[in-house]
Amino acid sequence: MARAPNVHICEVAARDGLQNLDVFVPTEAKCELIDAIAAAGISEIDAGSFVPPKVVPQFADVDAVMAHAVQHKSATIGALVPNFKGAERAIAAGVGAIYFVISASESHNLANVRRTIEEQLEGFRAVRTALDALPIAGRPRLMGAIATAFGCSIEGQIKEAAVGRLARGFAEAGADEIGLADTVGYGTPGLIKDIVRVARDEIGSQIPLRLHLHDTLGMGLANAVAGLDVGIRRFDAAVSGLGGCPFAPGARGNVVTEDLVFMLERVGLSTGIDLDRLMQTREILARHIAPRHLTGHLHEAGIPKALRSAA
Ligand code: COA
Ligand code: ZN
């Protein structure tokens, strides 16, 4: 009998994975990707960003993509928003989760959303108020996503206290969950543990913490293990290792979902994800995206199916 999942994975290829590409992935292909991800048993999908099309043209079709995505009842469909207007659009689209992003780095925050951290927190509070006015049944979960929590391509090292302060700010403003994002992938296992502990000390034990890892230095999986060691059971990841922030040059893609799932299952944890089906998403991506953007050890190793399914 299948074990109950004890690690939660949110698939971010349809958002983080696409936002930095120089090609527009057709709407039907985005929908097909989301369908394939849902069919593999992923229970949360970050399906796009509600940003102005002139800022990120890839999401010019986000309303159409979301209208399709929210039909999936087996998965929570979420969206990244950078401001109140984005949250209003996400609510209107019927999403189940809103990821509101603020960077721990003041410089990255200004580059990314053209606001100070404090202004951005004001926006977050306004979103909380708007959500609280909705009936509980249809109310999306609100995540406070801390970008550049483990380093910044503009400022370099980020002070632990800056991450702690922002985590507390999100918690006090009523975040349902807080995400720690290694936006540029400068994190190392020791740093991951330190920052998770700092954030946990600030927010207490009630609000779930999530890790969002990029593989810039090849440490994505090691960082995930470090997260597991300090109690993290919620991760973002992207199929075929897609990903990168347009306002954080030099970042590589997200930790590869296929590799993460394989590793977690091999160490005895359970994700509830069908790895074989998940790997089929590569075919959809390969039709539209250049091979250099598509990574993943499991794909490259071509290991036998029997070993994969025994994972
Ligand atoms: N969706 C659609 N349109 C939006 C919008 C949103 N979420 N937010 C603002 N707009 C529109 C405004 O209505 C306004 O339109 P108008 O010119 O027709 O009046 C215009 O965009 C400018 O609004 P303003 O509030 O001044 O935005 P800005 O130019 O200061 O940009 C952000 C701020 C946050 C919208 C922009 O920096 C952004 O989208 N950043 C996100 C970047 C990103 O996706 N990074 C990667 C993920 S971490
Ligand atoms: Zn990212």
Tab-separated table of C-alpha atoms and ligand atoms in Angstrom:
chain	number	residue	atom	x	y	z
A	1	MET	CA	0.000	0.000	0.000
A	2	ALA	CA	1.295	3.489	-0.826
A	3	ARG	CA	2.651	5.356	2.179
A	4	ALA	CA	1.023	8.632	3.167
A	5	PRO	CA	3.171	11.533	1.949
A	6	ASN	CA	5.288	13.108	4.661
A	7	VAL	CA	7.117	15.610	2.464
A	8	HIS	CA	5.189	18.245	0.535
A	9	ILE	CA	6.473	19.448	-2.816
A	10	CYS	CA	5.170	22.470	-4.667
A	11	GLU	CA	6.030	22.368	-8.365
A	12	VAL	CA	7.181	25.768	-9.623
A	13	ALA	CA	8.247	25.085	-13.222
A	14	ALA	CA	5.156	26.769	-14.645
A	15	ARG	CA	6.061	30.014	-12.828
A	16	ASP	CA	9.694	30.310	-11.706
A	17	GLY	CA	10.651	27.899	-14.482
A	18	LEU	CA	9.240	30.043	-17.256
A	19	GLN	CA	9.690	33.614	-16.008
A	20	ASN	CA	13.291	33.981	-17.146
A	21	LEU	CA	13.111	32.275	-20.552
A	22	ASP	CA	13.645	34.224	-23.739
A	23	VAL	CA	10.928	32.276	-25.556
A	24	PHE	CA	7.198	32.565	-25.005
A	25	VAL	CA	5.818	29.147	-24.157
A	26	PRO	CA	2.389	28.859	-25.816
A	27	THR	CA	-0.645	28.889	-23.537
A	28	GLU	CA	-1.666	25.342	-24.536
A	29	ALA	CA	1.811	24.047	-23.644
A	30	LYS	CA	1.678	25.724	-20.238
A	31	CYS	CA	-1.701	24.094	-19.628
A	32	GLU	CA	-0.377	20.736	-20.828
A	33	LEU	CA	2.579	21.060	-18.439
A	34	ILE	CA	0.284	21.823	-15.517
A	35	ASP	CA	-1.939	18.861	-16.434
A	36	ALA	CA	1.056	16.521	-16.563
A	37	ILE	CA	2.348	17.789	-13.232
A	38	ALA	CA	-1.062	17.276	-11.624
A	39	ALA	CA	-1.330	13.811	-13.175
A	40	ALA	CA	1.950	12.867	-11.497
A	41	GLY	CA	0.330	13.435	-8.111
A	42	ILE	CA	1.849	16.801	-7.219
A	43	SER	CA	-0.483	18.419	-4.712
A	44	GLU	CA	0.517	22.080	-5.104
A	45	ILE	CA	1.362	23.880	-8.342
A	46	ASP	CA	2.678	27.422	-8.684
A	47	ALA	CA	1.044	28.086	-12.024
A	48	GLY	CA	2.090	31.648	-12.892
A	49	SER	CA	2.578	35.255	-11.808
A	50	PHE	CA	0.058	38.066	-11.759
A	51	VAL	CA	2.462	40.770	-12.922
A	52	PRO	CA	2.131	43.378	-15.680
A	53	PRO	CA	2.840	41.753	-19.080
A	54	LYS	CA	5.369	44.463	-19.839
A	55	VAL	CA	7.409	43.396	-16.777
A	56	VAL	CA	7.307	39.644	-17.500
A	57	PRO	CA	5.846	38.993	-20.980
A	58	GLN	CA	5.807	35.233	-20.328
A	59	PHE	CA	2.745	35.749	-18.104
A	60	ALA	CA	0.705	37.817	-20.540
A	61	ASP	CA	-1.611	34.785	-20.729
A	62	VAL	CA	-1.750	34.083	-16.991
A	63	ASP	CA	-5.525	34.607	-16.776
A	64	ALA	CA	-6.136	31.914	-19.398
A	65	VAL	CA	-3.593	29.540	-17.845
A	66	MET	CA	-5.091	29.961	-14.378
A	67	ALA	CA	-8.650	29.484	-15.640
A	68	HIS	CA	-7.477	26.111	-16.912
A	69	ALA	CA	-5.296	25.228	-13.917
A	70	VAL	CA	-7.904	25.835	-11.220
A	71	GLN	CA	-10.053	23.100	-12.730
A	72	HIS	CA	-7.637	20.619	-11.135
A	73	LYS	CA	-9.198	19.651	-7.844
A	74	SER	CA	-6.419	17.262	-6.772
A	75	ALA	CA	-3.903	20.094	-6.421
A	76	THR	CA	-3.792	23.507	-4.802
A	77	ILE	CA	-3.162	25.999	-7.587
A	78	GLY	CA	-1.089	28.977	-6.507
A	79	ALA	CA	0.250	32.173	-8.025
A	80	LEU	CA	3.056	34.578	-7.292
A	81	VAL	CA	1.989	38.174	-6.756
A	82	PRO	CA	4.194	41.234	-6.316
A	83	ASN	CA	1.541	43.657	-5.042
A	84	PHE	CA	-2.097	44.199	-4.070
A	85	LYS	CA	-3.263	44.427	-7.669
A	86	GLY	CA	-1.681	41.048	-8.389
A	87	ALA	CA	-3.464	39.573	-5.364
A	88	GLU	CA	-6.813	40.959	-6.563
A	89	ARG	CA	-6.261	39.281	-9.930
A	90	ALA	CA	-5.253	36.016	-8.232
A	91	ILE	CA	-8.373	36.044	-6.041
A	92	ALA	CA	-10.559	36.722	-9.083
A	93	ALA	CA	-8.921	33.772	-10.848
A	94	GLY	CA	-9.887	31.485	-7.983
A	95	VAL	CA	-6.411	30.373	-6.880
A	96	GLY	CA	-5.946	28.357	-3.710
A	97	ALA	CA	-2.650	29.943	-2.681
A	98	ILE	CA	-1.029	33.337	-3.055
A	99	TYR	CA	2.739	33.751	-2.804
A	100	PHE	CA	3.518	37.363	-1.963
A	101	VAL	CA	7.193	38.110	-2.534
A	102	ILE	CA	9.460	40.428	-0.551
A	103	SER	CA	13.263	40.234	-0.676
A	104	ALA	CA	15.453	40.235	2.430
A	105	SER	CA	17.866	42.310	0.329
A	106	GLU	CA	16.651	45.905	0.088
A	107	SER	CA	18.471	46.312	-3.258
A	108	HIS	CA	16.924	43.198	-4.791
A	109	ASN	CA	13.515	44.231	-3.509
A	110	LEU	CA	13.859	47.613	-5.225
A	111	ALA	CA	15.050	45.994	-8.458
A	112	ASN	CA	12.342	43.337	-8.374
A	113	VAL	CA	9.234	45.197	-7.256
A	114	ARG	CA	10.335	48.866	-7.173
A	115	ARG	CA	9.339	49.280	-3.521
A	116	THR	CA	11.148	49.311	-0.167
A	117	ILE	CA	10.746	46.300	2.091
A	118	GLU	CA	8.533	48.345	4.428
A	119	GLU	CA	6.308	49.500	1.537
A	120	GLN	CA	6.067	45.905	0.396
A	121	LEU	CA	5.010	44.770	3.895
A	122	GLU	CA	2.246	47.391	3.773
A	123	GLY	CA	1.051	45.779	0.552
A	124	PHE	CA	1.129	42.369	2.217
A	125	ARG	CA	-0.995	43.635	5.134
A	126	ALA	CA	-3.539	44.997	2.662
A	127	VAL	CA	-3.727	41.596	0.965
A	128	ARG	CA	-4.261	39.901	4.349
A	129	THR	CA	-7.129	42.295	5.085
A	130	ALA	CA	-8.710	41.639	1.693
A	131	LEU	CA	-8.453	37.872	2.186
A	132	ASP	CA	-9.936	38.031	5.668
A	133	ALA	CA	-13.017	39.677	4.174
A	134	LEU	CA	-13.640	36.551	2.050
A	135	PRO	CA	-15.605	33.530	3.316
A	136	ILE	CA	-13.183	31.063	4.928
A	137	ALA	CA	-14.234	28.260	2.561
A	138	GLY	CA	-12.920	29.919	-0.589
A	139	ARG	CA	-10.067	31.881	0.976
A	140	PRO	CA	-6.630	31.286	-0.588
A	141	ARG	CA	-3.719	30.514	1.711
A	142	LEU	CA	-1.319	33.417	1.939
A	143	MET	CA	2.392	32.713	1.885
A	144	GLY	CA	5.021	35.323	2.647
A	145	ALA	CA	7.910	34.477	0.334
A	146	ILE	CA	11.304	35.813	1.428
A	147	ALA	CA	13.456	36.177	-1.687
A	148	THR	CA	17.279	36.363	-1.445
A	149	ALA	CA	17.150	34.806	2.044
A	150	PHE	CA	20.525	33.092	1.549
A	151	GLY	CA	22.397	35.671	-0.520
A	152	CYS	CA	21.878	38.259	-3.225
A	153	SER	CA	23.598	38.863	-6.547
A	154	ILE	CA	23.517	42.614	-5.836
A	155	GLU	CA	24.329	42.808	-2.108
A	156	GLY	CA	26.195	39.530	-1.674
A	157	GLN	CA	25.794	38.161	1.816
A	158	ILE	CA	22.483	38.844	3.557
A	159	LYS	CA	22.461	39.347	7.308
A	160	GLU	CA	20.617	36.678	9.264
A	161	ALA	CA	18.908	39.461	11.201
A	162	ALA	CA	17.429	40.873	7.978
A	163	VAL	CA	15.834	37.532	7.175
A	164	GLY	CA	14.648	37.152	10.767
A	165	ARG	CA	13.099	40.625	10.735
A	166	LEU	CA	11.207	39.963	7.525
A	167	ALA	CA	10.034	36.546	8.732
A	168	ARG	CA	8.686	38.218	11.872
A	169	GLY	CA	7.077	40.965	9.772
A	170	PHE	CA	5.277	38.359	7.666
A	171	ALA	CA	4.227	36.384	10.744
A	172	GLU	CA	2.877	39.448	12.538
A	173	ALA	CA	0.992	40.427	9.395
A	174	GLY	CA	-0.798	37.069	9.339
A	175	ALA	CA	1.081	34.862	6.863
A	176	ASP	CA	-0.325	31.323	6.721
A	177	GLU	CA	3.102	30.060	5.663
A	178	ILE	CA	6.559	31.553	5.182
A	179	GLY	CA	8.883	30.595	2.357
A	180	LEU	CA	12.647	30.985	2.525
A	181	ALA	CA	13.914	31.376	-1.021
A	182	ASP	CA	17.483	30.917	-2.173
A	183	THR	CA	16.658	33.051	-5.206
A	184	VAL	CA	20.202	33.090	-6.578
A	185	GLY	CA	21.394	29.776	-5.168
A	186	TYR	CA	24.236	30.975	-2.947
A	187	GLY	CA	23.075	28.860	-0.006
A	188	THR	CA	25.247	26.170	1.549
A	189	PRO	CA	24.049	23.459	3.943
A	190	GLY	CA	25.357	25.242	7.037
A	191	LEU	CA	23.756	28.510	6.028
A	192	ILE	CA	20.449	26.798	5.282
A	193	LYS	CA	20.371	25.392	8.819
A	194	ASP	CA	21.345	28.725	10.397
A	195	ILE	CA	18.721	30.739	8.534
A	196	VAL	CA	15.959	28.198	9.085
A	197	ARG	CA	16.713	28.282	12.830
A	198	VAL	CA	16.736	32.097	12.864
A	199	ALA	CA	13.404	32.255	11.042
A	200	ARG	CA	11.906	29.567	13.269
A	201	ASP	CA	12.997	31.460	16.404
A	202	GLU	CA	11.281	34.596	15.089
A	203	ILE	CA	7.991	33.076	13.981
A	204	GLY	CA	7.459	30.278	16.513
A	205	SER	CA	6.351	26.748	15.783
A	206	GLN	CA	2.836	27.309	14.396
A	207	ILE	CA	3.539	28.773	10.959
A	208	PRO	CA	4.917	26.267	8.436
A	209	LEU	CA	8.242	27.085	6.785
A	210	ARG	CA	9.061	26.170	3.209
A	211	LEU	CA	12.363	26.071	1.336
A	212	HIS	CA	12.765	27.271	-2.243
A	213	LEU	CA	16.194	26.248	-3.555
A	214	HIS	CA	18.183	27.028	-6.685
A	215	ASP	CA	21.083	24.911	-7.864
A	216	THR	CA	23.547	27.628	-8.903
A	217	LEU	CA	26.466	26.112	-6.972
A	218	GLY	CA	25.343	22.512	-7.397
A	219	MET	CA	24.215	22.385	-3.774
A	220	GLY	CA	20.467	22.194	-4.265
A	221	LEU	CA	20.038	18.630	-3.000
A	222	ALA	CA	22.597	19.032	-0.213
A	223	ASN	CA	20.681	22.118	0.873
A	224	ALA	CA	17.432	20.169	0.816
A	225	VAL	CA	19.001	17.565	3.121
A	226	ALA	CA	20.168	20.366	5.409
A	227	GLY	CA	16.576	21.612	5.443
A	228	LEU	CA	15.298	18.137	6.326
A	229	ASP	CA	17.805	18.019	9.200
A	230	VAL	CA	16.275	21.138	10.734
A	231	GLY	CA	12.706	19.972	10.286
A	232	ILE	CA	11.685	21.330	6.877
A	233	ARG	CA	9.110	19.112	5.156
A	234	ARG	CA	7.872	21.556	2.515
A	235	PHE	CA	9.876	22.323	-0.623
A	236	ASP	CA	9.513	24.115	-3.939
A	237	ALA	CA	11.166	22.483	-6.951
A	238	ALA	CA	10.911	22.597	-10.743
A	239	VAL	CA	10.785	19.772	-13.262
A	240	SER	CA	13.872	19.646	-15.485
A	241	GLY	CA	15.512	22.199	-13.176
A	242	LEU	CA	13.945	25.176	-14.888
A	243	GLY	CA	14.023	28.542	-13.184
A	244	GLY	CA	15.642	31.863	-12.496
A	245	CYS	CA	14.736	35.410	-11.581
A	246	PRO	CA	14.875	38.120	-14.281
A	247	PHE	CA	16.038	40.579	-11.589
A	248	ALA	CA	18.756	38.360	-10.103
A	249	PRO	CA	21.386	37.721	-12.763
A	250	GLY	CA	23.502	34.577	-12.609
A	251	ALA	CA	21.054	32.284	-10.884
A	252	ARG	CA	20.698	28.743	-12.166
A	253	GLY	CA	17.474	26.827	-12.152
A	254	ASN	CA	15.512	25.478	-9.226
A	255	VAL	CA	16.387	22.218	-7.573
A	256	VAL	CA	15.188	19.507	-9.989
A	257	THR	CA	11.888	18.005	-8.822
A	258	GLU	CA	12.636	14.590	-10.328
A	259	ASP	CA	16.001	14.377	-8.514
A	260	LEU	CA	14.532	15.682	-5.261
A	261	VAL	CA	11.668	13.174	-5.335
A	262	PHE	CA	14.086	10.328	-6.100
A	263	MET	CA	16.374	11.321	-3.236
A	264	LEU	CA	13.558	11.780	-0.718
A	265	GLU	CA	12.022	8.414	-1.535
A	266	ARG	CA	15.444	6.715	-1.375
A	267	VAL	CA	16.006	7.993	2.155
A	268	GLY	CA	12.658	6.569	3.221
A	269	LEU	CA	10.458	9.638	3.001
A	270	SER	CA	7.296	9.746	0.945
A	271	THR	CA	6.164	12.398	-1.518
A	272	GLY	CA	3.051	10.837	-3.023
A	273	ILE	CA	4.472	11.610	-6.472
A	274	ASP	CA	4.677	9.194	-9.414
A	275	LEU	CA	8.225	9.734	-10.607
A	276	ASP	CA	7.771	8.059	-13.967
A	277	ARG	CA	4.850	10.271	-14.833
A	278	LEU	CA	6.702	13.311	-13.562
A	279	MET	CA	9.605	12.559	-15.886
A	280	GLN	CA	7.242	12.624	-18.853
A	281	THR	CA	6.975	16.396	-18.431
A	282	ARG	CA	10.390	16.615	-20.137
A	283	GLU	CA	8.770	15.818	-23.486
A	284	ILE	CA	6.389	18.744	-23.194
A	285	LEU	CA	9.180	21.142	-22.239
A	286	ALA	CA	11.569	19.907	-24.926
A	287	ARG	CA	9.108	20.896	-27.647
A	288	HIS	CA	9.404	24.574	-26.691
A	289	ILE	CA	12.519	25.122	-24.598
A	290	ALA	CA	16.178	24.845	-25.659
A	291	PRO	CA	17.988	21.742	-24.303
A	292	ARG	CA	20.538	23.848	-22.382
A	293	HIS	CA	17.773	24.959	-20.011
A	294	LEU	CA	16.671	21.391	-19.245
A	295	THR	CA	18.743	19.693	-16.560
A	296	GLY	CA	18.389	16.831	-14.106
A	297	HIS	CA	20.636	13.986	-13.027
A	298	LEU	CA	17.929	11.383	-13.263
A	299	HIS	CA	17.147	12.340	-16.856
A	300	GLU	CA	20.812	12.310	-17.820
A	301	ALA	CA	21.699	9.103	-16.009
A	302	GLY	CA	18.935	7.154	-17.737
A	303	ILE	CA	18.723	4.802	-14.779
A	304	PRO	CA	16.459	1.788	-15.151
A	305	LYS	CA	12.769	2.293	-14.615
A	306	ALA	CA	12.762	-0.521	-12.057
A	307	LEU	CA	15.188	1.375	-9.858
A	308	ARG	CA	13.163	4.558	-10.206
A	309	SER	CA	9.910	2.933	-9.223
A	310	ALA	CA	11.589	1.087	-6.335
A	311	ALA	CA	12.623	4.476	-5.009
B	1	COA	N1	-0.825	43.107	-12.675
B	1	COA	C1	-1.157	43.846	-13.764
B	1	COA	N2	-0.913	45.166	-13.873
B	1	COA	C2	-0.319	45.774	-12.816
B	1	COA	C3	0.040	45.064	-11.674
B	1	COA	C4	-0.213	43.687	-11.623
B	1	COA	N3	0.122	42.938	-10.557
B	1	COA	N4	0.629	45.919	-10.813
B	1	COA	C5	0.627	47.126	-11.392
B	1	COA	N5	0.046	47.041	-12.614
B	1	COA	C6	-0.143	48.113	-13.582
B	1	COA	C7	-0.741	49.346	-12.948
B	1	COA	O1	-2.138	49.274	-12.966
B	1	COA	C8	-0.204	50.443	-13.820
B	1	COA	O2	-0.918	50.442	-15.035
B	1	COA	P1	-1.153	51.806	-15.871
B	1	COA	O3	0.213	52.244	-16.301
B	1	COA	O4	-2.017	51.348	-16.982
B	1	COA	O5	-1.782	52.737	-14.891
B	1	COA	C9	1.201	49.955	-14.134
B	1	COA	O6	1.157	48.542	-14.011
B	1	COA	C10	2.263	50.523	-13.213
B	1	COA	O7	1.874	50.300	-11.863
B	1	COA	P2	2.867	50.515	-10.642
B	1	COA	O8	2.170	50.192	-9.373
B	1	COA	O9	3.477	51.894	-10.760
B	1	COA	O10	3.945	49.406	-10.885
B	1	COA	P3	5.505	49.581	-11.092
B	1	COA	O11	5.819	49.993	-12.463
B	1	COA	O12	6.090	50.350	-9.934
B	1	COA	O13	5.974	48.032	-10.981
B	1	COA	C11	5.548	45.892	-10.005
B	1	COA	C12	5.811	47.355	-9.753
B	1	COA	C13	5.538	45.219	-8.641
B	1	COA	C14	4.193	45.722	-10.677
B	1	COA	C15	6.659	45.295	-10.914
B	1	COA	O14	7.906	45.708	-10.450
B	1	COA	C16	6.610	43.783	-10.968
B	1	COA	O15	5.714	43.198	-11.562
B	1	COA	N6	7.600	43.058	-10.379
B	1	COA	C17	7.612	41.612	-10.325
B	1	COA	C18	8.843	41.088	-10.988
B	1	COA	C19	8.878	39.577	-10.982
B	1	COA	O16	7.972	38.918	-11.449
B	1	COA	N7	9.984	39.001	-10.464
B	1	COA	C20	10.194	37.604	-10.448
B	1	COA	C21	9.466	36.880	-9.388
B	1	COA	S1	10.169	37.088	-7.778
B	2	ZN	ZN	13.153	30.923	-7.578
